Short mmCIF file of C-alpha atoms and ligand atoms in Angstrom, two decimals:
data_model
loop_
_atom_site.label_atom_id
_atom_site.label_comp_id
_atom_site.label_asym_id
_atom_site.label_seq_id
_atom_site.Cartn_x
_atom_site.Cartn_y
_atom_site.Cartn_z
CA MET A 1 -10.24 -7.00 22.91
CA SER A 2 -10.73 -9.03 19.68
CA SER A 3 -7.60 -10.50 18.11
CA GLY A 4 -7.95 -8.11 15.15
CA ARG A 5 -8.15 -5.05 17.42
CA ASN A 6 -5.27 -6.50 19.37
CA ARG A 7 -3.15 -6.52 16.23
CA LEU A 8 -3.67 -2.77 15.94
CA ALA A 9 -2.39 -2.29 19.47
CA LYS A 10 0.95 -3.94 18.65
CA LYS A 11 3.92 -2.19 17.11
CA GLY A 12 3.69 -2.56 13.38
CA ARG A 13 3.43 -0.92 10.02
CA TRP A 14 0.32 1.01 9.08
CA VAL A 15 -0.76 2.38 5.73
CA VAL A 16 -3.06 5.29 6.49
CA LYS A 17 -5.22 6.48 3.60
CA ILE A 18 -7.13 9.74 3.84
CA GLY A 19 -9.94 10.37 1.35
CA SER A 20 -10.76 13.48 -0.68
CA ALA A 21 -13.93 14.40 1.19
CA LEU A 22 -12.11 14.55 4.50
CA LEU A 23 -8.98 16.26 3.32
CA THR A 24 -10.79 19.00 1.49
CA ASP A 25 -13.72 19.39 3.85
CA ASP A 26 -16.06 18.05 1.15
CA GLY A 27 -14.40 19.95 -1.67
CA LYS A 28 -14.01 23.32 0.06
CA GLY A 29 -10.19 23.31 -0.09
CA LEU A 30 -7.50 21.63 1.96
CA ASP A 31 -8.48 21.40 5.61
CA GLN A 32 -5.16 22.55 7.08
CA LYS A 33 -6.36 22.27 10.68
CA ALA A 34 -7.48 18.69 10.23
CA ILE A 35 -4.20 17.83 8.49
CA ALA A 36 -2.28 19.30 11.44
CA LEU A 37 -4.28 17.13 13.86
CA TRP A 38 -3.72 13.92 11.87
CA VAL A 39 -0.02 14.67 11.66
CA ASP A 40 0.15 15.18 15.45
CA GLN A 41 -1.41 11.74 15.89
CA LEU A 42 0.82 10.09 13.30
CA VAL A 43 3.87 11.56 14.99
CA ARG A 44 2.73 10.10 18.33
CA LEU A 45 2.22 6.68 16.78
CA ARG A 46 5.69 6.83 15.25
CA ALA A 47 7.19 7.76 18.60
CA GLU A 48 5.56 4.62 20.03
CA GLY A 49 7.15 2.48 17.31
CA THR A 50 4.50 2.27 14.58
CA GLU A 51 5.83 2.80 11.06
CA ILE A 52 3.62 4.99 8.91
CA VAL A 53 3.05 5.22 5.18
CA LEU A 54 0.48 7.77 4.07
CA VAL A 55 -1.81 7.58 1.05
CA SER A 56 -3.35 10.98 0.46
CA SER A 57 -6.18 11.71 -1.97
CA GLY A 58 -7.47 15.20 -2.58
CA ALA A 59 -5.41 16.38 -5.56
CA VAL A 60 -8.39 16.73 -7.91
CA ALA A 61 -10.58 18.32 -5.25
CA GLU A 62 -7.85 20.80 -4.24
CA GLY A 63 -7.02 21.52 -7.90
CA MET A 64 -10.69 22.28 -8.58
CA THR A 65 -10.72 24.75 -5.68
CA ARG A 66 -7.53 26.43 -6.88
CA LEU A 67 -8.87 26.70 -10.43
CA GLY A 68 -12.24 27.98 -9.21
CA TRP A 69 -14.22 25.03 -10.63
CA LYS A 70 -17.52 24.31 -8.91
CA ASP A 71 -18.36 20.97 -10.55
CA ARG A 72 -16.13 17.99 -11.04
CA PRO A 73 -15.43 17.85 -14.79
CA SER A 74 -16.22 14.68 -16.70
CA GLU A 75 -13.33 15.11 -19.16
CA VAL A 76 -10.44 12.97 -18.01
CA TYR A 77 -7.84 15.48 -19.26
CA ARG A 78 -9.40 18.23 -17.12
CA LEU A 79 -9.40 15.94 -14.08
CA GLN A 80 -5.74 15.20 -14.75
CA ALA A 81 -4.93 18.91 -15.03
CA ALA A 82 -6.79 19.62 -11.79
CA ALA A 83 -4.89 16.81 -10.05
CA ALA A 84 -1.55 18.23 -11.23
CA VAL A 85 -2.49 21.65 -9.80
CA GLY A 86 -3.88 20.25 -6.54
CA GLN A 87 -1.01 17.85 -5.87
CA MET A 88 1.22 20.90 -5.25
CA GLY A 89 -0.99 22.04 -2.40
CA LEU A 90 -1.35 18.54 -1.04
CA VAL A 91 2.35 17.83 -0.64
CA GLN A 92 3.03 21.33 0.66
CA ALA A 93 0.41 20.84 3.37
CA TRP A 94 1.75 17.46 4.51
CA GLU A 95 5.36 18.59 4.34
CA ALA A 96 4.75 21.75 6.36
CA GLN A 97 2.94 19.84 9.11
CA PHE A 98 5.51 17.04 9.40
CA MET A 99 8.32 19.62 9.34
CA ARG A 100 6.90 21.14 12.55
CA HIS A 101 8.03 17.88 14.11
CA GLY A 102 11.33 17.72 12.18
CA ILE A 103 10.14 14.73 10.11
CA HIS A 104 10.92 14.48 6.40
CA THR A 105 8.26 13.53 3.88
CA ALA A 106 8.60 12.13 0.36
CA GLN A 107 6.22 12.46 -2.56
CA VAL A 108 5.52 9.13 -4.26
CA LEU A 109 3.18 9.01 -7.25
CA LEU A 110 2.17 5.51 -8.32
CA THR A 111 -0.29 3.79 -10.61
CA HIS A 112 -2.02 0.49 -9.99
CA ASP A 113 0.10 -0.95 -12.80
CA ASP A 114 3.29 0.02 -10.97
CA LEU A 115 2.22 -2.27 -8.16
CA SER A 116 0.91 -5.10 -10.32
CA ASN A 117 3.78 -5.31 -12.80
CA ARG A 118 6.40 -7.41 -11.01
CA LYS A 119 9.45 -5.41 -12.00
CA ARG A 120 8.01 -2.05 -11.12
CA TYR A 121 6.46 -3.59 -8.01
CA LEU A 122 9.91 -4.54 -6.77
CA ASN A 123 11.23 -1.07 -7.58
CA ALA A 124 8.38 0.67 -5.77
CA ARG A 125 8.69 -1.75 -2.87
CA SER A 126 12.42 -1.11 -2.46
CA THR A 127 11.91 2.65 -2.51
CA LEU A 128 9.09 2.55 0.02
CA ARG A 129 10.97 0.21 2.34
CA THR A 130 14.06 2.40 2.14
CA LEU A 131 12.01 5.49 3.00
CA ILE A 132 10.57 3.63 6.01
CA GLU A 133 14.09 2.65 7.13
CA LEU A 134 15.18 6.28 6.78
CA GLY A 135 12.30 7.40 9.01
CA VAL A 136 10.77 9.42 6.16
CA VAL A 137 6.98 9.51 5.77
CA ALA A 138 6.03 8.65 2.19
CA VAL A 139 3.00 10.64 1.02
CA ILE A 140 1.56 8.57 -1.82
CA ASN A 141 -1.05 9.45 -4.39
CA GLU A 142 -2.01 8.14 -7.78
CA ASN A 143 0.07 9.45 -10.65
CA ASP A 144 -3.03 11.03 -12.13
CA THR A 145 -1.25 12.44 -15.20
CA VAL A 146 -0.76 8.99 -16.70
CA ILE A 147 -3.86 7.11 -15.62
CA THR A 148 -7.41 7.34 -16.87
CA SER A 149 -9.74 4.77 -15.32
CA GLU A 150 -8.72 5.28 -11.68
CA ILE A 151 -9.19 9.04 -11.88
CA ARG A 152 -12.66 8.58 -13.39
CA PHE A 153 -13.74 6.35 -10.52
CA GLY A 154 -11.82 8.29 -7.84
CA ASP A 155 -10.36 5.31 -6.11
CA ASN A 156 -7.34 5.64 -3.88
CA ASP A 157 -8.62 2.84 -1.64
CA THR A 158 -7.25 0.24 -4.06
CA LEU A 159 -3.95 2.09 -4.19
CA GLY A 160 -3.81 2.01 -0.38
CA ALA A 161 -4.34 -1.76 -0.43
CA LEU A 162 -1.68 -2.34 -3.09
CA VAL A 163 0.72 -0.25 -1.03
CA ALA A 164 -0.20 -2.30 2.05
CA ASN A 165 0.68 -5.45 0.05
CA ALA A 166 3.96 -3.97 -1.14
CA VAL A 167 5.23 -2.85 2.26
CA GLU A 168 3.69 -5.85 4.05
CA ALA A 169 1.69 -3.60 6.31
CA ASP A 170 -0.04 -4.98 9.38
CA ALA A 171 -2.94 -2.60 8.94
CA LEU A 172 -4.62 -0.49 6.28
CA ILE A 173 -6.48 2.41 7.88
CA LEU A 174 -9.03 4.07 5.59
CA LEU A 175 -10.08 7.40 7.06
CA THR A 176 -13.25 8.76 5.55
CA ASP A 177 -16.24 10.98 6.32
CA GLN A 178 -18.41 8.23 7.89
CA LYS A 179 -17.88 6.48 11.21
CA GLY A 180 -17.42 3.18 9.42
CA LEU A 181 -19.25 0.75 7.18
CA PHE A 182 -22.99 0.72 7.85
CA ASP A 183 -25.51 -1.94 6.89
CA ALA A 184 -26.92 0.64 4.43
CA ASP A 185 -25.61 3.99 3.14
CA PRO A 186 -26.27 6.38 6.07
CA ARG A 187 -26.62 9.30 3.66
CA HIS A 188 -29.90 7.74 2.54
CA ASN A 189 -30.85 5.57 5.57
CA PRO A 190 -30.83 7.37 8.90
CA ASP A 191 -31.52 4.09 10.72
CA ALA A 192 -28.47 2.32 9.31
CA GLN A 193 -26.33 0.50 11.87
CA MET A 194 -22.55 0.41 11.86
CA ILE A 195 -20.78 -2.94 11.45
CA SER A 196 -18.04 -3.07 14.06
CA GLU A 197 -16.16 -6.14 12.89
CA ALA A 198 -16.42 -8.63 10.04
CA ARG A 199 -14.28 -10.83 7.81
CA ALA A 200 -13.18 -8.92 4.72
CA GLU A 201 -14.39 -11.82 2.56
CA GLU A 202 -17.93 -11.92 3.98
CA GLU A 203 -20.52 -11.52 1.24
CA ARG A 204 -22.81 -9.23 3.26
CA VAL A 205 -19.98 -6.76 3.72
CA LEU A 206 -19.65 -6.08 0.00
CA ALA A 207 -23.42 -6.27 -0.47
CA VAL A 208 -24.10 -3.29 1.84
CA ALA A 209 -21.30 -1.09 0.50
CA GLY A 210 -22.56 1.64 -1.80
CA ASP A 211 -20.85 4.25 -3.94
CA GLY A 212 -19.44 7.65 -2.99
CA GLY A 213 -20.73 11.19 -2.97
CA LYS A 214 -20.69 14.14 -5.35
CA LEU A 215 -16.91 14.38 -5.65
CA GLY A 216 -17.23 11.29 -7.86
CA ARG A 217 -15.62 8.94 -5.37
CA GLY A 218 -15.46 5.20 -4.95
CA GLY A 219 -17.53 5.09 -1.76
CA MET A 220 -17.62 2.06 0.54
CA ALA A 221 -17.58 -0.49 -2.29
CA THR A 222 -13.96 0.36 -3.15
CA LYS A 223 -13.08 0.31 0.56
CA VAL A 224 -14.40 -3.21 1.05
CA ARG A 225 -12.61 -4.37 -2.11
CA ALA A 226 -9.46 -2.70 -0.80
CA ALA A 227 -9.85 -4.60 2.48
CA ARG A 228 -10.00 -7.84 0.49
CA LEU A 229 -6.87 -6.92 -1.41
CA ALA A 230 -5.06 -5.94 1.79
CA ALA A 231 -6.09 -9.27 3.30
CA ARG A 232 -4.09 -11.02 0.54
CA SER A 233 -0.93 -10.04 2.38
CA GLY A 234 -2.53 -10.59 5.79
CA ALA A 235 -3.31 -6.97 6.71
CA VAL A 236 -6.36 -5.97 8.73
CA THR A 237 -8.34 -2.99 7.44
CA VAL A 238 -10.14 -0.34 9.46
CA ILE A 239 -12.69 2.04 7.95
CA ALA A 240 -13.13 4.91 10.37
CA SER A 241 -14.01 8.57 10.55
CA GLY A 242 -11.10 10.97 10.22
CA ARG A 243 -13.20 13.52 12.12
CA GLU A 244 -13.36 11.37 15.26
CA PRO A 245 -11.05 13.08 17.76
CA GLU A 246 -7.73 11.25 18.17
CA VAL A 247 -9.01 8.45 15.94
CA LEU A 248 -5.60 7.00 15.06
CA VAL A 249 -4.26 7.07 18.58
CA ARG A 250 -7.45 5.49 19.92
CA LEU A 251 -7.37 2.73 17.30
CA LYS A 252 -3.80 2.03 18.32
CA SER A 253 -4.89 1.69 21.94
CA GLY A 254 -7.34 -1.01 20.81
CA GLU A 255 -10.54 1.03 21.09
CA ALA A 256 -13.40 -0.42 19.04
CA LEU A 257 -13.81 2.52 16.64
CA GLY A 258 -14.96 2.18 13.03
CA THR A 259 -15.29 -1.07 11.11
CA LEU A 260 -12.56 -3.68 11.37
CA LEU A 261 -12.27 -6.07 8.41
CA THR A 262 -10.06 -9.05 9.08
CA PRO A 263 -8.15 -11.40 6.77
CA ASP A 264 -8.83 -15.13 6.80
CA ARG A 265 -5.15 -16.00 6.88
CA GLY A 266 -2.20 -14.73 8.90
CA PRO A 267 0.38 -12.50 7.16
CA VAL A 268 2.90 -15.22 6.34
CA ALA A 269 0.41 -17.70 4.88
CA ALA A 270 -1.39 -14.96 2.97
CA ARG A 271 1.79 -13.62 1.45
CA LYS A 272 3.04 -17.04 0.44
CA GLN A 273 -0.17 -17.76 -1.34
CA TRP A 274 -0.01 -14.41 -3.06
CA ILE A 275 3.51 -15.03 -4.38
CA ALA A 276 2.88 -18.61 -5.39
CA GLY A 277 -0.66 -18.11 -6.60
CA HIS A 278 -0.80 -16.17 -9.80
CA LEU A 279 2.60 -16.41 -11.36
CA GLN A 280 4.24 -18.70 -13.83
CA ALA A 281 7.90 -19.50 -13.31
CA ARG A 282 10.09 -17.93 -16.02
CA GLY A 283 13.38 -19.60 -15.18
CA THR A 284 15.38 -21.72 -12.76
CA LEU A 285 18.26 -20.95 -10.44
CA VAL A 286 20.22 -24.06 -9.49
CA VAL A 287 21.87 -23.63 -6.10
CA ASP A 288 24.64 -25.47 -4.22
CA ALA A 289 24.24 -27.45 -0.98
CA GLY A 290 25.24 -24.48 1.19
CA ALA A 291 22.50 -22.32 -0.33
CA VAL A 292 19.93 -25.12 0.04
CA SER A 293 20.65 -25.27 3.73
CA ALA A 294 20.67 -21.44 4.10
CA LEU A 295 17.21 -21.28 2.51
CA THR A 296 15.59 -24.33 4.05
CA SER A 297 17.15 -24.49 7.53
CA SER A 298 18.09 -20.89 8.30
CA GLY A 299 15.34 -18.98 6.48
CA ARG A 300 17.87 -16.82 4.64
CA SER A 301 17.64 -14.91 1.36
CA LEU A 302 19.27 -16.37 -1.74
CA LEU A 303 22.61 -14.66 -2.47
CA PRO A 304 24.31 -14.87 -5.88
CA ALA A 305 27.24 -16.79 -4.33
CA GLY A 306 25.16 -19.96 -3.91
CA VAL A 307 23.91 -20.11 -7.50
CA VAL A 308 25.64 -22.59 -9.82
CA ASP A 309 23.42 -22.33 -12.90
CA VAL A 310 20.80 -20.00 -14.35
CA SER A 311 18.36 -21.08 -17.04
CA GLY A 312 15.40 -19.40 -18.71
CA ASP A 313 14.72 -15.88 -19.85
CA PHE A 314 13.31 -13.70 -17.11
CA SER A 315 13.23 -10.06 -16.08
CA ARG A 316 13.67 -8.50 -12.69
CA GLY A 317 10.55 -9.09 -10.62
CA GLU A 318 9.42 -12.27 -12.36
CA MET A 319 9.04 -15.56 -10.59
CA VAL A 320 11.75 -18.20 -10.83
CA VAL A 321 12.14 -21.66 -9.39
CA VAL A 322 15.06 -22.45 -7.09
CA ALA A 323 16.29 -26.02 -7.47
CA ASP A 324 19.11 -28.07 -5.93
CA GLU A 325 21.79 -29.75 -8.02
CA THR A 326 19.65 -32.89 -8.46
CA GLY A 327 16.84 -30.77 -9.93
CA ALA A 328 14.55 -30.95 -6.88
CA VAL A 329 12.55 -27.74 -6.41
CA ILE A 330 13.46 -25.99 -3.16
CA ALA A 331 11.59 -22.70 -3.47
CA ARG A 332 9.96 -20.14 -5.74
CA GLY A 333 10.42 -16.42 -5.57
CA LEU A 334 10.55 -13.02 -7.23
CA VAL A 335 14.02 -12.48 -8.63
CA ASN A 336 15.84 -9.18 -8.15
CA TYR A 337 17.92 -9.37 -11.35
CA GLY A 338 17.07 -10.22 -14.96
CA ALA A 339 18.44 -13.47 -16.46
CA ASP A 340 21.51 -11.91 -18.14
CA ASP A 341 22.60 -10.08 -14.99
CA ALA A 342 21.83 -13.15 -12.86
CA ARG A 343 24.13 -15.27 -15.07
CA ARG A 344 26.94 -12.74 -14.69
CA ILE A 345 26.78 -12.59 -10.90
CA ALA A 346 25.99 -16.28 -10.27
CA GLY A 347 28.58 -17.84 -7.98
CA LYS A 348 30.08 -14.44 -7.12
CA PRO A 349 30.22 -12.77 -3.71
CA THR A 350 27.74 -9.94 -3.15
CA ARG A 351 30.56 -7.41 -2.82
CA ASP A 352 31.52 -8.07 -6.47
CA ILE A 353 28.07 -7.24 -7.89
CA GLU A 354 28.94 -3.59 -8.44
CA SER A 355 32.23 -4.25 -10.26
CA ILE A 356 30.57 -6.87 -12.48
CA LEU A 357 27.32 -5.07 -13.34
CA GLY A 358 28.27 -1.45 -12.68
CA PHE A 359 25.42 -1.10 -10.15
CA VAL A 360 23.92 -2.87 -7.16
CA GLY A 361 20.17 -3.45 -7.31
CA GLU A 362 19.88 -5.57 -4.22
CA ALA A 363 22.37 -7.68 -2.27
CA GLU A 364 20.20 -10.78 -2.72
CA LEU A 365 19.08 -12.56 -5.87
CA ILE A 366 15.81 -13.38 -4.10
CA HIS A 367 14.88 -11.75 -0.82
CA ARG A 368 13.41 -14.19 1.69
CA ASP A 369 10.25 -12.04 1.97
CA ASN A 370 9.67 -12.70 -1.73
CA MET A 371 10.32 -16.43 -1.52
CA VAL A 372 8.13 -19.40 -0.75
CA LEU A 373 9.79 -22.69 0.20
CA ALA A 374 8.51 -25.73 -1.69
N1 ADP B 401 -22.86 1.02 3.65
C1 ADP B 401 -22.30 2.24 3.74
N2 ADP B 401 -21.82 2.67 4.93
C2 ADP B 401 -21.24 3.89 5.04
N3 ADP B 401 -21.08 4.75 4.00
C3 ADP B 401 -21.53 4.36 2.78
C4 ADP B 401 -22.15 3.08 2.60
N4 ADP B 401 -22.45 2.96 1.28
C5 ADP B 401 -22.06 4.11 0.68
N5 ADP B 401 -21.49 4.96 1.56
C6 ADP B 401 -20.96 6.29 1.20
O1 ADP B 401 -19.54 6.24 1.04
C7 ADP B 401 -19.01 7.52 1.30
C8 ADP B 401 -17.52 7.45 1.61
O2 ADP B 401 -16.79 7.11 0.46
P1 ADP B 401 -16.05 8.22 -0.41
O3 ADP B 401 -16.96 9.34 -0.65
O4 ADP B 401 -15.44 7.54 -1.58
O5 ADP B 401 -14.94 8.71 0.61
P2 ADP B 401 -13.39 8.96 0.52
O6 ADP B 401 -13.19 10.20 -0.29
O7 ADP B 401 -13.05 9.13 1.96
O8 ADP B 401 -12.75 7.75 -0.11
C9 ADP B 401 -19.83 8.02 2.45
O9 ADP B 401 -19.94 9.41 2.49
C10 ADP B 401 -21.19 7.33 2.26
O10 ADP B 401 -22.19 8.18 1.80
N1 VHF B 402 -5.87 10.62 -7.00
C1 VHF B 402 -7.04 11.45 -7.11
C2 VHF B 402 -8.36 10.74 -6.91
C3 VHF B 402 -8.43 9.86 -5.70
C4 VHF B 402 -9.78 9.85 -5.01
O1 VHF B 402 -10.70 10.57 -5.33
O2 VHF B 402 -9.84 8.97 -4.03
P1 VHF B 402 -10.84 8.95 -2.74
O3 VHF B 402 -11.29 10.30 -2.40
O4 VHF B 402 -9.92 8.48 -1.72
O5 VHF B 402 -11.90 7.98 -3.08
C5 VHF B 402 -6.92 12.66 -6.19
O6 VHF B 402 -5.95 12.78 -5.44
O7 VHF B 402 -7.77 13.51 -6.27
#
């Protein structure tokens, strides 16, 4: 088994994204039988220790069916209205199927901005991680009411990748209506061959990926781009057919189904680069010797108690530098509290956060997962 396939066989966290064509049987209405079968598989994976987050498309397609529309409208406001109608059916279908197994689901509607803006990213991340801890399956879709470009291009693949980044998933599984990525679009080239495994960054992989079908979807191009995004936090991506019997369970057992797209870096290195890469530091937290040792020797999160000084003007989710009392930079990370709140809780025990601020966002000022040591 290749090392990428091997990663799928381990316990881990999967983001499973199911596309519109599959969910609605190519626009004919929600395929309840297929949904029941995917849920049975997801429940088995969970029982074996895999954590699952679901990204479900299909709101526009289901809304069109419910409203009796034959053709996908080009007006964005009509697409948004259709999505609002269809989303009702979508969440009902997932909830009913998971309830058969006594598993709670949660509806989460997100935009790409929510996962790019640092503050909202941290908020979405905390909610999703809490749902995972509670054993609830999040059913995520785009918040189509407030977005325009994503709905025009029909792209939940990117959303799946951003979610994979946010929850630090080990794998992003893109279930679609083809067996995988072919070296040419099989709708137009009957001789096209499937690519079983490649690096997400390989040029040829993006070069062969074409657009989607009549439901106005992103096609393979958005899937390959999603794999590249997912690779930023070290996740592997699989593009596979949701119609393949037991596809999820078989992937988990390491079977070489679909196309596996692998990251160039391991999860830790990829994530560190992602945090450090694009952001400018907005402030500095000066920490005492105890905190320096907790961060550098014990790999701990930064608690307010160890902070002796806060400078700069930053908001929750922005990047700050952590320095020791001589000014040497120890780490960088995404801060859980804005500058004013950070100043008020600096030097205080975590248990006092609530009485000082009137709420507790997080116990840490910077969680170790959001921190890169210098
Ligand atoms: N190289 C390729 N290999 C496989 N499918 C391709 C390729 N290029 C384009 N496609 C098209 O991409 C479609 C899947 O993408 P899309 O319709 O957006 O699905 P989903 O709704 O599942 O996201 C396939 O039906 C296929 O026609
Ligand atoms: N969020 C919208 C559009 C998403 C979409 O079409 O994505 P996909 O079918 O996965 O390429 C929906 O639920 O219909």
